[in-house]
Short mmCIF file of C-alpha atoms and ligand atoms in Angstrom, two decimals:
data_model
loop_
_atom_site.label_atom_id
_atom_site.label_comp_id
_atom_site.label_asym_id
_atom_site.label_seq_id
_atom_site.Cartn_x
_atom_site.Cartn_y
_atom_site.Cartn_z
CA UNK A 1 0.00 0.00 0.00
CA UNK A 2 2.61 2.46 1.15
CA UNK A 3 4.82 1.45 -1.68
CA UNK A 4 2.05 1.98 -4.21
CA UNK A 5 1.22 5.34 -2.79
CA UNK A 6 4.90 6.16 -2.73
CA UNK A 7 5.39 5.37 -6.38
CA UNK A 8 2.22 7.26 -7.30
CA UNK A 9 3.40 10.22 -5.34
CA UNK A 10 6.72 10.05 -7.06
CA UNK A 11 5.03 9.88 -10.40
CA UNK A 12 3.02 13.00 -9.83
CA UNK A 13 5.33 15.13 -7.76
CA UNK A 14 8.67 15.34 -9.49
CA UNK A 15 11.28 17.16 -7.39
CA UNK A 16 10.92 20.22 -9.60
CA UNK A 17 7.17 20.40 -9.27
CA UNK A 18 7.48 19.90 -5.53
CA UNK A 19 9.93 22.75 -5.24
CA UNK A 20 7.58 24.82 -7.35
CA UNK A 21 4.54 24.05 -5.23
CA UNK A 22 6.54 24.82 -2.10
CA UNK A 23 7.52 28.09 -3.69
CA UNK A 24 3.84 28.79 -4.41
CA UNK A 25 2.92 27.94 -0.84
CA UNK A 26 5.55 30.34 0.45
CA UNK A 27 4.48 33.05 -1.95
CA UNK A 28 0.89 32.55 -0.89
CA UNK A 29 1.68 33.10 2.78
CA UNK A 30 3.87 36.08 1.90
CA UNK A 31 0.97 37.51 -0.09
CA UNK A 32 -1.23 37.14 2.97
CA UNK A 33 1.31 39.14 4.94
CA UNK A 34 1.55 41.68 2.13
CA UNK A 35 -2.21 42.22 2.31
CA UNK A 36 -2.09 42.71 6.08
CA UNK A 37 0.99 44.91 6.02
CA UNK A 38 -0.02 47.02 3.02
CA UNK A 39 2.98 46.16 0.87
CA UNK A 40 1.24 47.00 -2.41
CA UNK A 41 1.64 50.21 -4.37
CA UNK A 42 -0.36 51.58 -7.27
CA UNK A 43 1.60 52.88 -10.27
CA UNK A 44 -0.03 54.92 -13.01
CA UNK A 45 0.63 54.84 -16.74
CA UNK A 46 -0.65 57.69 -18.92
CA UNK A 47 -3.10 57.05 -21.76
CA UNK A 48 -2.62 59.81 -24.32
CA UNK A 49 -4.16 61.23 -27.46
CA UNK A 50 -1.92 61.77 -30.52
CA UNK A 51 -1.09 65.34 -29.44
CA UNK A 52 0.21 63.74 -26.21
CA UNK A 53 -2.56 65.10 -24.02
CA UNK A 54 -3.03 62.77 -21.06
CA UNK A 55 -6.66 61.68 -21.22
CA UNK A 56 -6.43 59.06 -18.47
CA UNK A 57 -4.07 56.87 -16.48
CA UNK A 58 -4.20 53.13 -15.92
CA UNK A 59 -3.65 51.94 -12.35
CA UNK A 60 -1.19 49.03 -12.21
CA UNK A 61 -0.41 47.32 -8.92
CA UNK A 62 3.11 46.46 -7.75
CA UNK A 63 4.25 44.54 -4.69
CA UNK A 64 7.06 46.01 -2.67
CA UNK A 65 8.37 42.70 -1.34
CA UNK A 66 10.46 43.06 1.86
CA UNK A 67 13.33 40.92 0.49
CA UNK A 68 12.85 40.80 -3.24
CA UNK A 69 12.00 44.44 -3.83
CA UNK A 70 9.53 45.46 -6.55
CA UNK A 71 7.49 42.62 -7.96
CA UNK A 72 5.50 42.89 -11.18
CA UNK A 73 1.86 41.79 -11.29
CA UNK A 74 2.64 38.81 -13.51
CA UNK A 75 4.72 37.37 -10.63
CA UNK A 76 1.87 37.35 -8.12
CA UNK A 77 -1.53 38.17 -9.70
CA UNK A 78 -1.97 34.72 -11.30
CA UNK A 79 -1.37 33.05 -7.91
CA UNK A 80 -3.61 35.59 -6.16
CA UNK A 81 -6.34 34.74 -8.65
CA UNK A 82 -6.05 31.05 -7.85
CA UNK A 83 -6.13 31.59 -4.08
CA UNK A 84 -8.78 34.31 -4.03
CA UNK A 85 -6.30 36.79 -2.54
CA UNK A 86 -6.90 38.95 -5.61
CA UNK A 87 -10.16 40.08 -3.97
CA UNK A 88 -8.62 41.94 -1.02
CA UNK A 89 -5.76 43.12 -3.29
CA UNK A 90 -8.23 44.43 -5.89
CA UNK A 91 -10.29 46.12 -3.19
CA UNK A 92 -7.18 47.79 -1.82
CA UNK A 93 -6.17 48.97 -5.33
CA UNK A 94 -9.63 50.43 -5.92
CA UNK A 95 -9.57 52.33 -2.63
CA UNK A 96 -6.05 53.65 -3.30
CA UNK A 97 -7.13 54.81 -6.77
CA UNK A 98 -10.11 56.64 -5.28
CA UNK A 99 -7.81 58.22 -2.68
CA UNK A 100 -5.43 59.38 -5.44
CA UNK A 101 -8.17 60.74 -7.69
CA UNK A 102 -8.25 64.28 -6.18
CA UNK A 103 -4.53 64.79 -6.86
CA UNK A 104 -4.87 63.61 -10.44
CA UNK A 105 -8.04 65.61 -11.01
CA UNK A 106 -6.22 68.69 -9.68
CA UNK A 107 -3.50 68.40 -12.34
CA UNK A 108 -5.98 67.86 -15.17
CA UNK A 109 -5.95 64.06 -15.38
CA UNK A 110 -9.68 63.42 -15.59
CA UNK A 111 -9.85 59.65 -15.56
CA UNK A 112 -8.41 56.48 -13.98
CA UNK A 113 -8.73 53.01 -15.46
CA UNK A 114 -8.59 50.11 -12.97
CA UNK A 115 -8.09 46.39 -13.65
CA UNK A 116 -10.75 44.16 -12.11
CA UNK A 117 -10.30 40.44 -11.66
CA UNK A 118 -13.21 38.12 -12.55
CA UNK A 119 -13.27 36.88 -8.97
CA UNK A 120 -14.22 40.32 -7.69
CA UNK A 121 -17.37 40.18 -9.81
CA UNK A 122 -18.58 37.07 -8.00
CA UNK A 123 -18.42 38.41 -4.45
CA UNK A 124 -21.82 39.22 -2.95
CA UNK A 125 -20.57 42.57 -1.71
CA UNK A 126 -18.92 43.62 -4.99
CA UNK A 127 -21.26 46.44 -5.98
CA UNK A 128 -21.65 47.52 -2.36
CA UNK A 129 -17.86 47.82 -2.06
CA UNK A 130 -17.50 49.88 -5.24
CA UNK A 131 -20.48 52.07 -4.29
CA UNK A 132 -18.91 52.63 -0.87
CA UNK A 133 -15.64 53.97 -2.28
CA UNK A 134 -17.29 56.00 -5.03
CA UNK A 135 -19.41 57.75 -2.40
CA UNK A 136 -16.75 58.00 0.32
CA UNK A 137 -14.19 59.59 -2.02
CA UNK A 138 -16.61 61.64 -4.10
CA UNK A 139 -15.81 60.01 -7.44
CA UNK A 140 -17.81 61.67 -10.21
CA UNK A 141 -19.53 59.77 -13.03
CA UNK A 142 -17.09 59.25 -15.87
CA UNK A 143 -13.98 59.36 -13.69
CA UNK A 144 -13.40 55.60 -13.44
CA UNK A 145 -13.17 52.78 -15.94
CA UNK A 146 -13.26 49.09 -14.99
CA UNK A 147 -10.88 47.10 -17.20
CA UNK A 148 -12.00 43.50 -17.51
CA UNK A 149 -11.10 40.59 -19.74
CA UNK A 150 -13.56 38.23 -21.37
CA UNK A 151 -12.60 35.64 -18.70
CA UNK A 152 -15.15 37.37 -16.50
CA UNK A 153 -17.86 35.66 -18.59
CA UNK A 154 -16.61 32.12 -18.02
CA UNK A 155 -18.33 31.39 -14.73
CA UNK A 156 -21.73 33.00 -15.19
CA UNK A 157 -21.98 35.39 -18.12
CA UNK A 158 -25.41 36.73 -17.15
CA UNK A 159 -24.27 37.55 -13.64
CA UNK A 160 -21.09 39.21 -14.91
CA UNK A 161 -23.04 41.35 -17.37
CA UNK A 162 -25.51 42.34 -14.64
CA UNK A 163 -22.57 43.46 -12.51
CA UNK A 164 -21.18 45.49 -15.43
CA UNK A 165 -24.52 47.21 -15.85
CA UNK A 166 -24.50 48.00 -12.12
CA UNK A 167 -21.04 49.53 -12.52
CA UNK A 168 -22.37 51.58 -15.44
CA UNK A 169 -25.16 52.89 -13.19
CA UNK A 170 -22.48 53.96 -10.71
CA UNK A 171 -20.88 56.04 -13.48
CA UNK A 172 -18.04 53.67 -14.40
CA UNK A 173 -17.13 52.86 -17.98
CA UNK A 174 -16.28 49.31 -19.02
CA UNK A 175 -13.16 48.51 -21.05
CA UNK A 176 -12.51 45.12 -22.57
CA UNK A 177 -8.81 44.52 -21.82
CA UNK A 178 -6.24 42.54 -23.83
CA UNK A 179 -8.59 42.47 -26.79
CA UNK A 180 -7.43 40.12 -29.51
CA UNK A 181 -5.62 37.64 -27.27
CA UNK A 182 -6.81 34.43 -25.67
CA UNK A 183 -10.10 33.28 -27.07
CA UNK A 184 -11.44 36.73 -27.75
CA UNK A 185 -14.42 36.56 -30.00
CA UNK A 186 -16.17 39.40 -31.73
CA UNK A 187 -19.41 38.26 -30.13
CA UNK A 188 -18.06 39.46 -26.78
CA UNK A 189 -18.37 42.97 -28.14
CA UNK A 190 -22.08 42.30 -28.37
CA UNK A 191 -22.43 40.69 -24.96
CA UNK A 192 -20.30 43.00 -22.85
CA UNK A 193 -21.63 46.54 -22.34
CA UNK A 194 -18.19 47.99 -23.10
CA UNK A 195 -17.53 51.57 -24.13
CA UNK A 196 -13.84 50.90 -24.71
CA UNK A 197 -11.57 48.14 -25.82
CA UNK A 198 -7.87 47.83 -25.30
CA UNK A 199 -6.02 46.44 -28.25
CA UNK A 200 -3.44 44.04 -26.87
CA UNK A 201 0.18 44.94 -27.35
CA UNK A 202 0.71 41.65 -29.18
CA UNK A 203 -1.02 43.33 -32.15
CA UNK A 204 0.60 46.68 -31.66
CA UNK A 205 4.14 45.31 -31.70
CA UNK A 206 5.80 46.25 -35.01
CA UNK A 207 2.36 46.75 -36.48
CA UNK A 208 3.74 48.71 -39.43
CA UNK A 209 5.87 45.72 -40.45
CA UNK A 210 3.43 42.94 -39.74
CA UNK A 211 0.65 42.82 -42.36
CA UNK A 212 -1.45 40.33 -40.37
CA UNK A 213 -1.39 42.42 -37.20
CA UNK A 214 -2.15 45.44 -39.34
CA UNK A 215 -5.13 43.78 -41.00
CA UNK A 216 -6.58 42.55 -37.70
CA UNK A 217 -6.12 45.94 -36.09
CA UNK A 218 -7.75 47.80 -38.98
CA UNK A 219 -10.68 45.39 -38.80
CA UNK A 220 -11.06 45.88 -35.05
CA UNK A 221 -10.86 49.67 -35.46
CA UNK A 222 -13.56 49.61 -38.16
CA UNK A 223 -15.94 47.46 -36.11
CA UNK A 224 -15.31 49.49 -32.96
CA UNK A 225 -16.06 52.72 -34.82
CA UNK A 226 -19.39 51.30 -36.06
CA UNK A 227 -20.26 50.19 -32.54
CA UNK A 228 -19.17 53.51 -31.06
CA UNK A 229 -16.48 51.84 -28.95
CA UNK A 230 -13.26 53.71 -28.20
CA UNK A 231 -10.06 51.77 -28.94
CA UNK A 232 -6.96 52.21 -26.80
CA UNK A 233 -3.75 50.71 -28.17
CA UNK A 234 -1.51 49.14 -25.52
CA UNK A 235 2.25 48.80 -25.61
CA UNK A 236 3.06 51.52 -28.13
CA UNK A 237 6.85 51.60 -28.15
CA UNK A 238 7.90 53.30 -31.38
CA UNK A 239 6.96 56.36 -33.47
CA UNK A 240 6.34 54.01 -36.44
CA UNK A 241 3.72 52.08 -34.43
CA UNK A 242 2.17 55.37 -33.35
CA UNK A 243 2.01 56.68 -36.94
CA UNK A 244 0.39 53.51 -38.19
CA UNK A 245 -2.23 53.41 -35.41
CA UNK A 246 -3.01 57.06 -35.80
CA UNK A 247 -3.40 56.83 -39.57
CA UNK A 248 -6.09 54.20 -39.07
CA UNK A 249 -7.95 56.24 -36.50
CA UNK A 250 -6.73 54.79 -33.21
CA UNK A 251 -6.67 57.92 -31.14
CA UNK A 252 -5.90 56.66 -27.65
CA UNK A 253 -2.51 55.24 -26.96
CA UNK A 254 -0.54 53.82 -24.06
CA UNK A 255 3.04 52.60 -23.99
CA UNK A 256 6.67 53.16 -23.15
CA UNK A 257 6.94 55.56 -26.12
CA UNK A 258 5.03 58.05 -23.99
CA UNK A 259 5.64 57.00 -20.41
CA UNK A 260 6.12 53.87 -18.32
CA UNK A 261 3.94 53.22 -15.24
CA UNK A 262 5.08 55.55 -12.43
CA UNK A 263 4.42 56.05 -8.74
CA UNK A 264 2.00 58.94 -8.22
CA UNK A 265 4.70 61.37 -7.07
CA UNK A 266 6.86 60.55 -10.12
CA UNK A 267 3.85 60.88 -12.41
CA UNK A 268 3.12 64.32 -10.98
CA UNK A 269 6.73 65.34 -11.70
CA UNK A 270 6.49 63.91 -15.24
CA UNK A 271 3.24 65.79 -15.89
CA UNK A 272 4.83 68.96 -14.59
CA UNK A 273 7.84 68.71 -16.93
CA UNK A 274 5.93 67.57 -19.97
P1 C2E B 1 -2.72 45.05 -18.57
O1 C2E B 1 -3.92 45.49 -17.81
O2 C2E B 1 -2.90 44.66 -19.99
O3 C2E B 1 -1.68 46.25 -18.41
C1 C2E B 1 -0.76 46.64 -19.38
C2 C2E B 1 0.61 46.08 -19.11
O4 C2E B 1 1.48 46.42 -20.18
C3 C2E B 1 1.28 46.63 -17.85
O5 C2E B 1 2.07 45.59 -17.32
C4 C2E B 1 2.15 47.74 -18.41
O6 C2E B 1 3.24 48.08 -17.56
C5 C2E B 1 2.63 47.08 -19.67
N1 C2E B 1 3.08 48.04 -20.67
C6 C2E B 1 2.66 49.31 -20.86
N2 C2E B 1 3.26 49.89 -21.91
C7 C2E B 1 4.10 48.96 -22.42
C8 C2E B 1 5.01 48.97 -23.54
O7 C2E B 1 5.17 49.93 -24.27
N3 C2E B 1 5.68 47.81 -23.77
C9 C2E B 1 5.53 46.70 -22.98
N4 C2E B 1 6.26 45.63 -23.29
N5 C2E B 1 4.69 46.66 -21.93
C10 C2E B 1 3.98 47.78 -21.65
P2 C2E B 1 2.12 45.30 -15.76
O8 C2E B 1 2.01 46.56 -14.97
O9 C2E B 1 3.28 44.41 -15.52
O10 C2E B 1 0.75 44.50 -15.52
C11 C2E B 1 0.55 43.26 -16.12
C12 C2E B 1 -0.88 42.80 -15.96
O11 C2E B 1 -1.20 42.56 -14.60
C13 C2E B 1 -1.91 43.84 -16.42
O12 C2E B 1 -2.01 43.81 -17.82
C14 C2E B 1 -3.14 43.34 -15.71
O13 C2E B 1 -3.72 42.26 -16.40
C15 C2E B 1 -2.56 42.81 -14.41
N6 C2E B 1 -2.75 43.82 -13.35
C16 C2E B 1 -2.02 44.89 -13.06
N7 C2E B 1 -2.54 45.59 -12.02
C17 C2E B 1 -3.66 44.91 -11.65
C18 C2E B 1 -4.66 45.12 -10.64
O14 C2E B 1 -4.65 46.09 -9.86
N8 C2E B 1 -5.67 44.17 -10.56
C19 C2E B 1 -5.72 43.12 -11.42
N9 C2E B 1 -6.74 42.24 -11.29
N10 C2E B 1 -4.82 42.92 -12.39
C20 C2E B 1 -3.78 43.79 -12.50
MG1 MG B 2 -5.42 46.72 -18.09
MG1 MG B 3 -4.33 45.39 -21.17
MG1 MG B 4 -2.25 43.29 -21.76
#
């Protein structure tokens, strides 16, 4: 019996996988501590129009890990989504964004876009939580956008869409994030009450030299225009990409060409020197 179990165990848990799952376990408990000790920070990346006017910023979370220093979302958000820890993290991000809104508003940045995880949409107190912060911090209609991916539809599409409509009633806009990746289907544009879509940087990369990316992007821009949906191009890194996007009518842009995500104080300096 023991031997059988032993060999099964060995079969499934190779030393590497075991080390990896131990690493995950450690990261999970460190995340718990990070939530309690407020080790997260919100960075902001400008979204600009072609004349470089900042029309909005996207809030992007970072973890200031006590030993490892700054950690990017890709190193902890996927785990936090599996463990449910994304809910308190997302709630904290939303509150921080609402707290920062007056300073951004004061310097003429009228809008903040926030990433929401699907899991947040399935908490009973989701709308109550958002309503609470919107009221507590005096967020005006049109000042916030909820960025979501189509994954939000996987569990219960009707529920998710109801939640989006509730957010709309609270004055938030909905942006469909990472559009064009994963299993994105054009029918999502019909299902999701989105006012904006974010063209994934996979399509933006070297768009002027990649006829397929160019064709897909032009198609998305044409459909979005018909549906009255604003397109924001992500990951714009070169003037050639900018020129191409602009010439096909993509008028909202985000990427290192303009500015990387910055802490609020650094963003305020950047805005001041622009
Ligand atoms: P996203 O929402 O698609 O955000 C855009 C990502 O592209 C950001 O990565 C940003 O730093 C990066 N980026 C911007 N411009 C450029 C560019 O010109 N070139 C390249 N190569 N990259 C660029 P970041 O900050 O590492 O975030 C990664 C992802 O983590 C986000 O992708 C989003 O899905 C997730 N995320 C970030 N913050 C939050 C959050 O507060 N809540 C949730 N649920 N997810 C978050
Ligand atoms: Mg986003
Ligand atoms: Mg995105
Ligand atoms: Mg993306």
